[in-house]
Coordinates of C-alpha atoms and ligand atoms in Angstrom, one line a residue:
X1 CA -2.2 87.5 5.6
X2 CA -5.4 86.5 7.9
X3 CA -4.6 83.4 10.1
X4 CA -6.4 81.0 8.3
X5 CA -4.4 81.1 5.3
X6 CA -1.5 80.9 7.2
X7 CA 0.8 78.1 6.6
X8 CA -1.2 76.8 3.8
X9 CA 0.6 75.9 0.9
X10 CA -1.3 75.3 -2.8
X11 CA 1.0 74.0 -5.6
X12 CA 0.4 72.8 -9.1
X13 CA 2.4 70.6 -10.6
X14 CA 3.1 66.5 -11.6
X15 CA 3.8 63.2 -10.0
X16 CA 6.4 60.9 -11.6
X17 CA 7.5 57.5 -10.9
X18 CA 11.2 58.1 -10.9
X19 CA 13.4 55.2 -11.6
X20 CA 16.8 56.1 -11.0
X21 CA 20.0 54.7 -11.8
X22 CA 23.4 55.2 -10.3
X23 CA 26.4 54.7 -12.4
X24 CA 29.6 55.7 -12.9
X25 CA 29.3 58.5 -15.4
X26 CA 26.8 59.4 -17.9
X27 CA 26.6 56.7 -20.4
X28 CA 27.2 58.0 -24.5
X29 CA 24.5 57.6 -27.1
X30 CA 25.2 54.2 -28.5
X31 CA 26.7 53.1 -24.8
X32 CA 25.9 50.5 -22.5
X33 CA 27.0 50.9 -18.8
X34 CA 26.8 48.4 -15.8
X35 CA 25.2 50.6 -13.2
X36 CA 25.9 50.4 -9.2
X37 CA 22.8 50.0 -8.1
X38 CA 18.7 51.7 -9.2
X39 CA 15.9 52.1 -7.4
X40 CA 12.1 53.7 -7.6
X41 CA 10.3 56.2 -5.7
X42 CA 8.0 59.2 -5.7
X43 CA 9.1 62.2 -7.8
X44 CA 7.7 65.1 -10.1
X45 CA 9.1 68.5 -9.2
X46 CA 5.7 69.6 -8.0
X47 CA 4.8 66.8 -6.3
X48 CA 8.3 67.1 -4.6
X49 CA 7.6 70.4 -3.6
X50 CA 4.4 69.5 -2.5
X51 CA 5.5 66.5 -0.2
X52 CA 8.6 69.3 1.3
X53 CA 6.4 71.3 1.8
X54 CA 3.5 68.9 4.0
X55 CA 7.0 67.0 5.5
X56 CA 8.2 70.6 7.1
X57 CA 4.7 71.5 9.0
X58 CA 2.6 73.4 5.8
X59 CA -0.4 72.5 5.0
X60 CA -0.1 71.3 1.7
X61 CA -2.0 70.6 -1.5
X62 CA -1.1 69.1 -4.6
X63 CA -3.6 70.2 -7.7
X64 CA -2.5 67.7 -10.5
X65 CA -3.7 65.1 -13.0
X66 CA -2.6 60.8 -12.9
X67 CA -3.7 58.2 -14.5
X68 CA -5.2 54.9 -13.3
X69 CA -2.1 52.7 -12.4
X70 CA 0.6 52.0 -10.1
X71 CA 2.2 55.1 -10.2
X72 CA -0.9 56.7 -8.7
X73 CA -0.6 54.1 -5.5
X74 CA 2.5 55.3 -5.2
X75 CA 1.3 59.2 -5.6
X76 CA -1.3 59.0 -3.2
X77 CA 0.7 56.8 -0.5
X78 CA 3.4 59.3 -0.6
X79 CA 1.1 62.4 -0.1
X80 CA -1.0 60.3 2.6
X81 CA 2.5 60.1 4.6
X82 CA 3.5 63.4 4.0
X83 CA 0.4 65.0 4.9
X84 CA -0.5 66.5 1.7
X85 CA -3.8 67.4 0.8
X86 CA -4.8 66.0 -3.0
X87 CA -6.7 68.0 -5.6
X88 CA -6.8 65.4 -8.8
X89 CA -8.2 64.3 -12.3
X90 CA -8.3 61.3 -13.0
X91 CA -7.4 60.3 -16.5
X92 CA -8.9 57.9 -18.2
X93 CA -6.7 57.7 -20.8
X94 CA -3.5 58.7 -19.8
X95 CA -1.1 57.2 -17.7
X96 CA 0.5 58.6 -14.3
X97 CA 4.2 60.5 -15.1
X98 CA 7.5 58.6 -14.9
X99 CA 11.4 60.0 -15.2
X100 CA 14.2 58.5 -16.1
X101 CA 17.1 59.8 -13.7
X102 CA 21.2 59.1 -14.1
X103 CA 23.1 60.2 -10.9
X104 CA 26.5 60.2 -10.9
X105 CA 27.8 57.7 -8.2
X106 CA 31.4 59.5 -7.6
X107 CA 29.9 63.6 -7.5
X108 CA 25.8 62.9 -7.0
X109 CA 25.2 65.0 -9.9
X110 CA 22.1 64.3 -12.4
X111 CA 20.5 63.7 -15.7
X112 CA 17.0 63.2 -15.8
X113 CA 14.1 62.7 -18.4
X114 CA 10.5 63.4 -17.5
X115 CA 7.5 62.1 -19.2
X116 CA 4.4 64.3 -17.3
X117 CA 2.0 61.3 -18.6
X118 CA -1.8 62.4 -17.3
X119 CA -0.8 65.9 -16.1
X120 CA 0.3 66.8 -19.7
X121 CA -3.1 67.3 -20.0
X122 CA -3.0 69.5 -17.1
X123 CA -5.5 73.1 -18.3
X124 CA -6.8 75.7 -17.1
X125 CA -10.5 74.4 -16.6
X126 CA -8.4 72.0 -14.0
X127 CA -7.1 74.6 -12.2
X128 CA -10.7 77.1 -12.0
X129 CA -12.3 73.7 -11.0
X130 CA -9.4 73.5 -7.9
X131 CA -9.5 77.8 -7.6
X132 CA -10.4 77.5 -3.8
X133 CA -7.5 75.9 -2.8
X134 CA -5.5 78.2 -4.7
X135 CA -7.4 81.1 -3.1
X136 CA -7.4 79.9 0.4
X137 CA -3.9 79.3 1.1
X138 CA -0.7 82.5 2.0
X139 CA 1.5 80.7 -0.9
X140 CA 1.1 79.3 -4.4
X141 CA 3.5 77.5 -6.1
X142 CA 4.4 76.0 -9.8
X143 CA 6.6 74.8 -12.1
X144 CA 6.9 74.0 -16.3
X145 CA 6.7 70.6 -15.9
X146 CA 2.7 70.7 -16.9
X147 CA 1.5 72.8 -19.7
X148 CA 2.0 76.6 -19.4
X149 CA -1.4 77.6 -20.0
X150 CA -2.4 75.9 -16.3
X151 CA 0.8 77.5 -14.4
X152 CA -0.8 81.2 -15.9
X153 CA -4.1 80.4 -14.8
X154 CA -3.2 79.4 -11.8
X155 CA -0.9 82.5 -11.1
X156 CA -3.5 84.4 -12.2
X157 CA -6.1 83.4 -9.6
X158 CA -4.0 83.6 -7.1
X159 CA -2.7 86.6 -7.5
X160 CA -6.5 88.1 -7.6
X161 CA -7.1 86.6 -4.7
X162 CA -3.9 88.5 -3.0
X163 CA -2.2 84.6 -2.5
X164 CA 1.7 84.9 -2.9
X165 CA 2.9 83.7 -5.7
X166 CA 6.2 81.7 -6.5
X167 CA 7.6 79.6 -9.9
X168 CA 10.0 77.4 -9.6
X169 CA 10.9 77.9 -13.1
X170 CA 12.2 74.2 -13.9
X171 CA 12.5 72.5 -16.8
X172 CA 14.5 75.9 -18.1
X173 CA 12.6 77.5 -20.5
X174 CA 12.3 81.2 -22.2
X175 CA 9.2 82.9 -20.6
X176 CA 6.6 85.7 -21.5
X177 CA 7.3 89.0 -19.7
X178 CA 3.8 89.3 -19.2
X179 CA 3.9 85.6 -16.9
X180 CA 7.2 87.0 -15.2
X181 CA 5.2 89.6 -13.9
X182 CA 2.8 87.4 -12.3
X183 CA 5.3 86.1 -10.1
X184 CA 5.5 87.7 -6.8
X185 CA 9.1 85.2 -6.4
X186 CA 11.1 83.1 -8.8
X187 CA 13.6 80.4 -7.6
X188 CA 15.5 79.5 -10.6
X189 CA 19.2 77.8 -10.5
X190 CA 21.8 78.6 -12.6
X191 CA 20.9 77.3 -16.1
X192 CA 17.5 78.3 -15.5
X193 CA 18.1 82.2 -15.1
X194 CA 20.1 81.6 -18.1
X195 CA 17.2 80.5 -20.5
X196 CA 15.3 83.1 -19.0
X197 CA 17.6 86.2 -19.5
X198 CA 19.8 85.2 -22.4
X199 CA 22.7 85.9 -20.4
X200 CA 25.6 83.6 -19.3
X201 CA 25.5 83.2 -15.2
X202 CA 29.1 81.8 -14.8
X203 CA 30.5 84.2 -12.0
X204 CA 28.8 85.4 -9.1
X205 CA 28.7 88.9 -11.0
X206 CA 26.9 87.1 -13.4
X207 CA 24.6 85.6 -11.1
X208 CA 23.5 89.3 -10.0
X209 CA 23.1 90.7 -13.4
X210 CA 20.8 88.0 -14.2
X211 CA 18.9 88.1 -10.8
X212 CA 18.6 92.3 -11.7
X213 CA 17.5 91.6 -15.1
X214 CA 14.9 89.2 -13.8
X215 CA 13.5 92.0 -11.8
X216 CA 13.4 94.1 -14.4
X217 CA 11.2 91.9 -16.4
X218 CA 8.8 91.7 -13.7
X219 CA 9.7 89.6 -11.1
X220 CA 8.9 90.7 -7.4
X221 CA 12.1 88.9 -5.5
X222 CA 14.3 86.3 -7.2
X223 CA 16.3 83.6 -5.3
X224 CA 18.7 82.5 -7.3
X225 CA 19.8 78.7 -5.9
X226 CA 24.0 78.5 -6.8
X227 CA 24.4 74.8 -6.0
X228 CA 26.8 74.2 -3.4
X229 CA 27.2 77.8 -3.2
X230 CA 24.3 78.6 -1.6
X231 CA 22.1 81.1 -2.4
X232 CA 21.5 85.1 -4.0
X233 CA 18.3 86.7 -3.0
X234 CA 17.5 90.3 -4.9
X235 CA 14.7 92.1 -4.2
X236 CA 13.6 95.3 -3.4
X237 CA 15.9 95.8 -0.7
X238 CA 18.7 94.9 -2.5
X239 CA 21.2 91.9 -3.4
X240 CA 21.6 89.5 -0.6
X241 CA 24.4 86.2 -0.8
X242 CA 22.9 83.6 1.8
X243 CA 25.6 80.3 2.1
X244 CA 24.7 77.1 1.7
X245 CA 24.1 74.9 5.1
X246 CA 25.6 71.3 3.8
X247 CA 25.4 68.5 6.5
X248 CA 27.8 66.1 5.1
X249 CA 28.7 64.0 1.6
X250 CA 26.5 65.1 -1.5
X251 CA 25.3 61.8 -2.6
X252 CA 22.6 62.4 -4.8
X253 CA 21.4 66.1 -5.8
X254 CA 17.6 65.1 -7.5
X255 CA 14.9 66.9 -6.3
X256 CA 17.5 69.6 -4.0
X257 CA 15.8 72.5 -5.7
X258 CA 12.2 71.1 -5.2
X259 CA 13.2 70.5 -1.3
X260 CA 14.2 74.5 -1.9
X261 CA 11.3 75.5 -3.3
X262 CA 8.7 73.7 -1.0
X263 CA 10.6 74.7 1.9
X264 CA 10.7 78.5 0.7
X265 CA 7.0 78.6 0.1
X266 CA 6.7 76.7 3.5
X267 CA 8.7 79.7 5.0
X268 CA 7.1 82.2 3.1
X269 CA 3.7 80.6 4.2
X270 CA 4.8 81.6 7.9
X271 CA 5.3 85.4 7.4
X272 CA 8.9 85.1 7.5
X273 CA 11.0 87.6 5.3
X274 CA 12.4 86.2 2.3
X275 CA 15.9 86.5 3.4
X276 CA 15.0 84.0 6.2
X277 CA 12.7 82.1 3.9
X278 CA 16.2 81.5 1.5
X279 CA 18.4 80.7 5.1
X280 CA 15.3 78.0 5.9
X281 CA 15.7 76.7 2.8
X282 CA 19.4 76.5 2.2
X283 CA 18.8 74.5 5.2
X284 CA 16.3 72.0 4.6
X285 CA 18.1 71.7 0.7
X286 CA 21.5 70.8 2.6
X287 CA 19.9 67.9 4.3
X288 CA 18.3 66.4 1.2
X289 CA 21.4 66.2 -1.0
X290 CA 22.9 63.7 1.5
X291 CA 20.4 61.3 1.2
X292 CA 19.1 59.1 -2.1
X293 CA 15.6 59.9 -3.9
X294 CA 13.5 62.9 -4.5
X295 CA 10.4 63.3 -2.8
X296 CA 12.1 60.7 -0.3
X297 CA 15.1 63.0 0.8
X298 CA 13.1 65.6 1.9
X299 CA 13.5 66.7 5.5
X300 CA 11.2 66.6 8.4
X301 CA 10.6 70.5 10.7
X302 CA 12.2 68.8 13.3
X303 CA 15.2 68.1 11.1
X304 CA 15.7 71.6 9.5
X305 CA 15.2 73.4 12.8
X306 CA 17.9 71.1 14.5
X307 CA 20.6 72.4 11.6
X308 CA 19.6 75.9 11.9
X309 CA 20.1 75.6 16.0
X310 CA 23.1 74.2 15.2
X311 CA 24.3 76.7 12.7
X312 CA 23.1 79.6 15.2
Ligands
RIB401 O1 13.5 67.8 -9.6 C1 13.6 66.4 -9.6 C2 12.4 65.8 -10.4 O2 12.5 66.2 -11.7 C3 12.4 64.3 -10.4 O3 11.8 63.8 -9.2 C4 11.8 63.9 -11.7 O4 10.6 63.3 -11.6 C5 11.7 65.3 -12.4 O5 10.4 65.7 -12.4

């Protein structure tokens, strides 16, 4: 990696506007619930990953599409303060994204709907029109949120350009073998690796014959994230279990594996093996569960390195 691209971080991805609600338990179709208390804030799983990433030292960027509203205040006032580095179409048409997200007072667990608004329209002209920030940086990063045409463009030019590649490969989805093997890493959770291989990942033997079978369609190293359970890296090297690092109550788990991913990438970015890249993460992901929002429970350097001294 030459010293300039080091530390850069590119992703693609969307903003939303997430509007969350706490509540007791998932409401049934038909229900009404009183809830405990919502609130707003900045979401989108790449934007998330984006603002991890620029809140934990990287030099981020964000390509992406929003529309001309609120939510884009919100989009670019979040990436101003996180130090993220905007590459965006405008819509004319279109508005900005917006989710609608259940947690779980009592356990922190979610439900979430996402509407990607403008960067639905996310293509691959987009992303050749943004190719040298994709180019420049150590570490590109995506997710399914936007169409998949752009997230295999975008893998595509970076991997010509020798930039490492990572999906996050969230909402779960069945891929094409043939975008699998664009991915130098893969980060997905549990259900995730599921959609993706067919196979059931209950058990922690499960967990590695879906991480193995993900490398035998074509992915370089997976991390698979196991909730409270840490972590299971598999690459070349073999099968590795990493632990989680919690840091107190779970109180809300949105946007845990986007704090993951950006601070993976982040990690990555740096030249540090994956294995280290996972413990970083675990890390950084510990700290975010115990506070509310998504992009806004993402943790600062300072923060991640002072659990990690702890933990040492
Ligand atoms: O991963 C969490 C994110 O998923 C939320 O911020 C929501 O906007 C959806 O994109």
């Amino acid at each position: 990696m030459t010293s300039s691209r080091a530390g850069a971080v590119c992703v693609l991805g969307i903003f939303a506007r997430d509007v969350t609600c706490l509540a007791p338990r998932q409401p049934r179709m038909g229900e009404t619930l009183l809830a405990d208390r919502v609130y707003e804030g900045p979401g989108g799983k790449g934007s998330n990953q984006a603002v991890a990433a620029g809140r934990l030292g990287a030099r981020a960027r964000l390509i992406t599409r929003l529309g001309r509203d609120a939510g884009a205040a919100l989009a670019r006032e979040t990436w101003e303060a996180a130090g993220v580095e905007p590459f965006v179409i405008v819509s004319q048409t279109q508005p900005t994204g917006s989710a609608l997200i259940l947690v779980e007072t009592a356990t922190g667990r979610n439900a979430i709907a996402v509407h990607p608004g403008a960067a639905g329209e996310l293509c691959p002209a987009d992303v050749e029109a943004c190719a040298g920030a994709i180019e420049t940086a150590a570490v590109f990063l995506t997710q399914l949120e936007q169409p998949l045409p752009a997230a295999r463009r975008a893998l595509e030019i970076a991997r010509a350009a020798g930039t490492a590649t990572i999906l996050n490969p969230a909402p779960a989805a069945p891929l094409p073998a043939d975008l699998l093997a664009l991915c130098d890493h893969l980060t997905p959770n549990e259900p995730e690796a599921e959609a993706l291989t067919g196979l059931s990942v209950e058990s922690e033997a499960d967990a590695r014959r879906a991480a193995q079978a993900l490398r035998a369609m074509g992915v370089g190293t997976v991390a698979l994230t196991l909730g409270g359970r840490g972590a299971l890296l598999c690459d070349a090297t073999g099968e590795h279990r990493l632990p989680a690092l919690g840091r107190g109550p779970v109180v809300d788990t949105v946007g845990a594996g986007d704090v993951f991913a950006g601070a993976y990438a982040t990690a990555l970015s740096e030249g540090r093996a994956p294995r280290e890249a996972v413990r970083f993460a675990n890390a950084a992901a510990g700290i975010s569960v115990t506070r509310p929002g998504a992009a806004a429970s993402a943790p600062t350097r300072a923060e991640v390195d002072a659990a990690l001294a702890e933990l040492a």
